[in-house]
XYZ file of N, CA and C in Angstrom:
243
model
N 0.768 -1.331 -0.187
C -0.054 0.026 0.001
C 0.811 1.143 -0.054
N 1.942 1.076 0.392
C 2.775 2.440 0.663
C 3.428 2.940 -0.452
N 3.489 2.054 -1.672
C 3.911 2.481 -2.853
C 3.146 3.730 -3.504
N 1.714 3.450 -3.246
C 0.972 4.335 -4.031
C 0.220 5.446 -3.011
N 0.341 5.294 -1.635
C -0.430 6.220 -0.714
C -0.046 7.634 -1.044
N 0.939 8.142 -1.506
C 0.940 9.631 -1.750
C 0.200 9.908 -2.748
N -0.226 9.269 -3.767
C -1.135 9.600 -4.724
C -2.557 9.886 -4.259
N -3.002 9.152 -3.263
C -4.108 9.352 -2.510
C -4.504 10.621 -1.791
N -3.101 11.032 -1.379
C -3.328 12.444 -0.695
C -2.796 13.426 -1.382
N -2.351 13.381 -2.478
C -2.062 14.347 -3.652
C -3.403 15.126 -4.457
N -3.678 16.241 -4.294
C -4.725 16.883 -4.803
C -4.750 16.768 -6.422
N -5.905 16.668 -6.750
C -6.037 16.061 -8.123
C -7.298 15.676 -8.446
N -7.513 14.740 -9.501
C -8.979 14.093 -10.125
C -9.041 13.155 -9.173
N -8.104 12.409 -8.460
C -8.396 11.132 -7.585
C -8.209 9.774 -8.302
N -8.546 8.805 -7.505
C -7.982 7.625 -8.285
C -9.264 6.781 -8.068
N -9.649 6.366 -9.425
C -10.856 5.355 -9.371
C -10.499 3.823 -9.325
N -11.297 3.110 -8.531
C -10.917 1.774 -8.614
C -12.386 0.995 -8.872
N -12.418 0.004 -9.014
C -13.450 -0.743 -9.096
C -13.213 -2.456 -8.541
N -14.226 -3.136 -8.887
C -14.292 -4.629 -8.129
C -14.695 -4.870 -7.092
N -14.211 -5.712 -6.317
C -14.516 -6.271 -5.107
C -13.292 -6.103 -3.952
N -12.207 -6.733 -4.290
C -11.109 -6.791 -3.512
C -10.392 -5.478 -3.051
N -9.948 -4.611 -3.845
C -9.092 -3.617 -3.684
C -10.086 -2.509 -3.047
N -11.269 -2.312 -3.462
C -12.080 -1.480 -2.574
C -12.297 -1.754 -1.257
N -12.443 -3.011 -1.006
C -12.747 -3.392 0.178
C -11.134 -3.153 1.331
N -10.282 -3.300 0.912
C -8.880 -3.292 1.322
C -8.689 -1.773 1.514
N -9.113 -0.855 0.762
C -9.173 0.539 0.977
C -10.007 1.197 1.770
N -11.181 0.631 1.833
C -12.273 1.087 2.837
C -11.834 0.629 4.451
N -11.047 -0.561 4.400
C -10.680 -1.078 5.832
C -9.763 -0.090 6.329
N -8.856 0.408 5.295
C -7.726 1.404 6.034
C -8.393 2.483 5.958
N -9.737 3.157 5.713
C -10.013 4.495 5.914
C -9.466 5.459 4.645
N -9.215 4.854 3.510
C -8.594 5.716 2.427
C -9.582 6.186 1.510
N -10.525 5.885 1.469
C -11.591 6.144 0.458
C -12.586 7.515 0.851
N -12.327 8.497 0.195
C -13.158 9.734 0.679
C -14.464 10.195 -0.292
N -14.488 8.941 -1.273
C -15.849 9.160 -1.845
C -16.059 7.993 -2.559
N -17.527 7.510 -2.557
C -18.115 6.278 -2.979
C -18.630 6.759 -4.106
N -18.769 6.004 -5.440
C -19.608 6.069 -6.447
C -20.150 4.512 -6.661
N -21.631 4.692 -6.684
C -22.136 3.382 -6.946
C -22.961 3.601 -8.169
N -23.359 2.936 -9.446
C -23.668 3.021 -10.426
C -24.835 1.584 -10.156
N -26.132 1.869 -10.148
C -27.031 0.706 -10.042
C -27.909 0.886 -11.167
N -27.799 -0.357 -11.822
C -28.655 -0.835 -13.033
C -29.966 -1.248 -12.901
N -31.062 -1.008 -13.644
C -32.132 -1.402 -13.399
C -32.536 -3.065 -13.866
N -31.801 -3.937 -13.155
C -31.715 -5.256 -13.609
C -31.163 -6.268 -12.267
N -32.154 -7.184 -11.859
C -32.192 -7.987 -11.083
C -30.925 -9.493 -11.680
N -29.973 -9.582 -10.798
C -29.112 -10.729 -11.251
C -29.148 -11.917 -10.525
N -29.620 -11.703 -9.305
C -29.753 -12.945 -8.270
C -28.521 -13.703 -8.098
N -27.187 -13.112 -8.605
C -26.034 -13.847 -8.471
C -24.999 -12.706 -8.565
N -23.731 -13.043 -7.981
C -22.526 -12.284 -8.034
C -21.876 -11.596 -6.814
N -20.993 -11.041 -6.976
C -20.262 -10.656 -5.802
C -20.781 -9.792 -4.969
N -20.745 -9.769 -3.727
C -21.349 -8.894 -2.682
C -20.376 -7.614 -2.480
N -20.599 -6.534 -2.722
C -19.615 -5.394 -2.484
C -19.280 -5.154 -0.963
N -18.247 -4.913 -0.470
C -17.985 -4.671 0.947
C -17.875 -5.944 1.941
N -18.230 -7.112 1.211
C -18.670 -8.188 2.042
C -17.105 -8.306 3.164
N -17.323 -8.389 4.095
C -16.135 -8.736 5.224
C -15.747 -7.473 5.776
N -16.283 -6.361 5.552
C -15.788 -5.123 6.098
C -16.202 -4.998 7.486
N -15.053 -4.765 8.334
C -15.126 -5.139 9.888
C -15.981 -4.166 10.622
N -16.426 -3.061 10.012
C -17.273 -2.217 10.734
C -18.178 -1.104 9.830
N -19.230 -0.830 10.080
C -20.207 -0.069 9.455
C -19.277 1.310 8.867
N -19.799 1.711 7.632
C -19.221 3.220 7.385
C -20.601 3.858 6.906
N -21.003 4.867 7.645
C -21.832 5.588 7.506
C -21.927 6.615 6.332
N -22.496 6.570 5.220
C -22.657 7.447 4.186
C -23.410 8.648 3.967
N -22.977 9.687 3.145
C -24.050 10.987 3.099
C -24.001 11.020 1.675
N -25.074 11.131 1.077
C -25.384 11.369 -0.379
C -24.861 12.977 -1.046
N -23.899 12.990 -1.845
C -23.507 14.002 -2.431
C -23.829 14.292 -3.629
N -24.152 13.487 -4.378
C -24.703 13.743 -5.590
C -25.282 12.511 -6.360
N -26.091 12.729 -7.409
C -27.101 11.306 -8.189
C -27.162 11.966 -9.398
N -27.037 11.050 -10.316
C -27.550 11.145 -11.892
C -28.249 10.087 -12.481
N -29.389 10.393 -12.750
C -30.082 9.335 -13.770
C -29.493 9.443 -15.129
N -29.620 8.332 -15.810
C -29.361 7.834 -17.305
C -30.674 7.342 -18.160
N -30.372 7.672 -19.033
C -31.762 7.345 -19.952
C -31.818 5.812 -20.043
N -30.810 4.997 -19.741
C -30.980 3.547 -19.580
C -31.753 3.159 -18.292
N -31.783 3.979 -17.357
C -32.382 3.717 -16.176
C -31.409 3.663 -15.083
N -30.063 3.635 -15.442
C -29.121 3.552 -14.405
C -29.290 4.755 -13.581
N -28.947 4.317 -12.326
C -28.503 5.673 -11.535
C -27.260 5.613 -10.771
N -26.627 6.931 -11.148
C -24.928 6.777 -10.209
C -25.540 7.917 -9.055
N -24.815 7.214 -7.812
C -24.928 7.832 -6.636
C -23.613 7.926 -6.033
N -23.194 9.541 -5.707
C -21.997 9.670 -5.202
C -22.176 9.717 -3.485
N -21.372 9.306 -2.764
C -21.604 9.296 -1.367
C -20.266 9.901 -0.635
N -20.038 10.382 0.554
C -18.914 10.456 1.155
C -19.047 9.945 2.553
N -18.243 9.668 3.192
C -18.317 9.081 4.646
C -18.641 10.153 5.475
N -19.436 9.939 6.447
C -19.914 10.821 7.328
C -18.854 11.030 8.452
N -18.780 12.440 9.128
C -17.590 12.529 9.857
C -18.064 12.185 11.230
């Protein structure tokens, strides 16, 4: 983690990550300052669970929302202080 920690604290456009394992590790370390979730209007009934195994709750505050023609909704959240 130390190899790229300096990037996380340098002002700029940020670092976007996806998947399941890396975001979980970053959340555990408290290194995520904004979460963006895109919800598709489709039920899959299977697949990975986001942040499964997180050791504690992270209370979030909605800071932005955008709807798309497809019906998808992107929501941006920040951790509550």
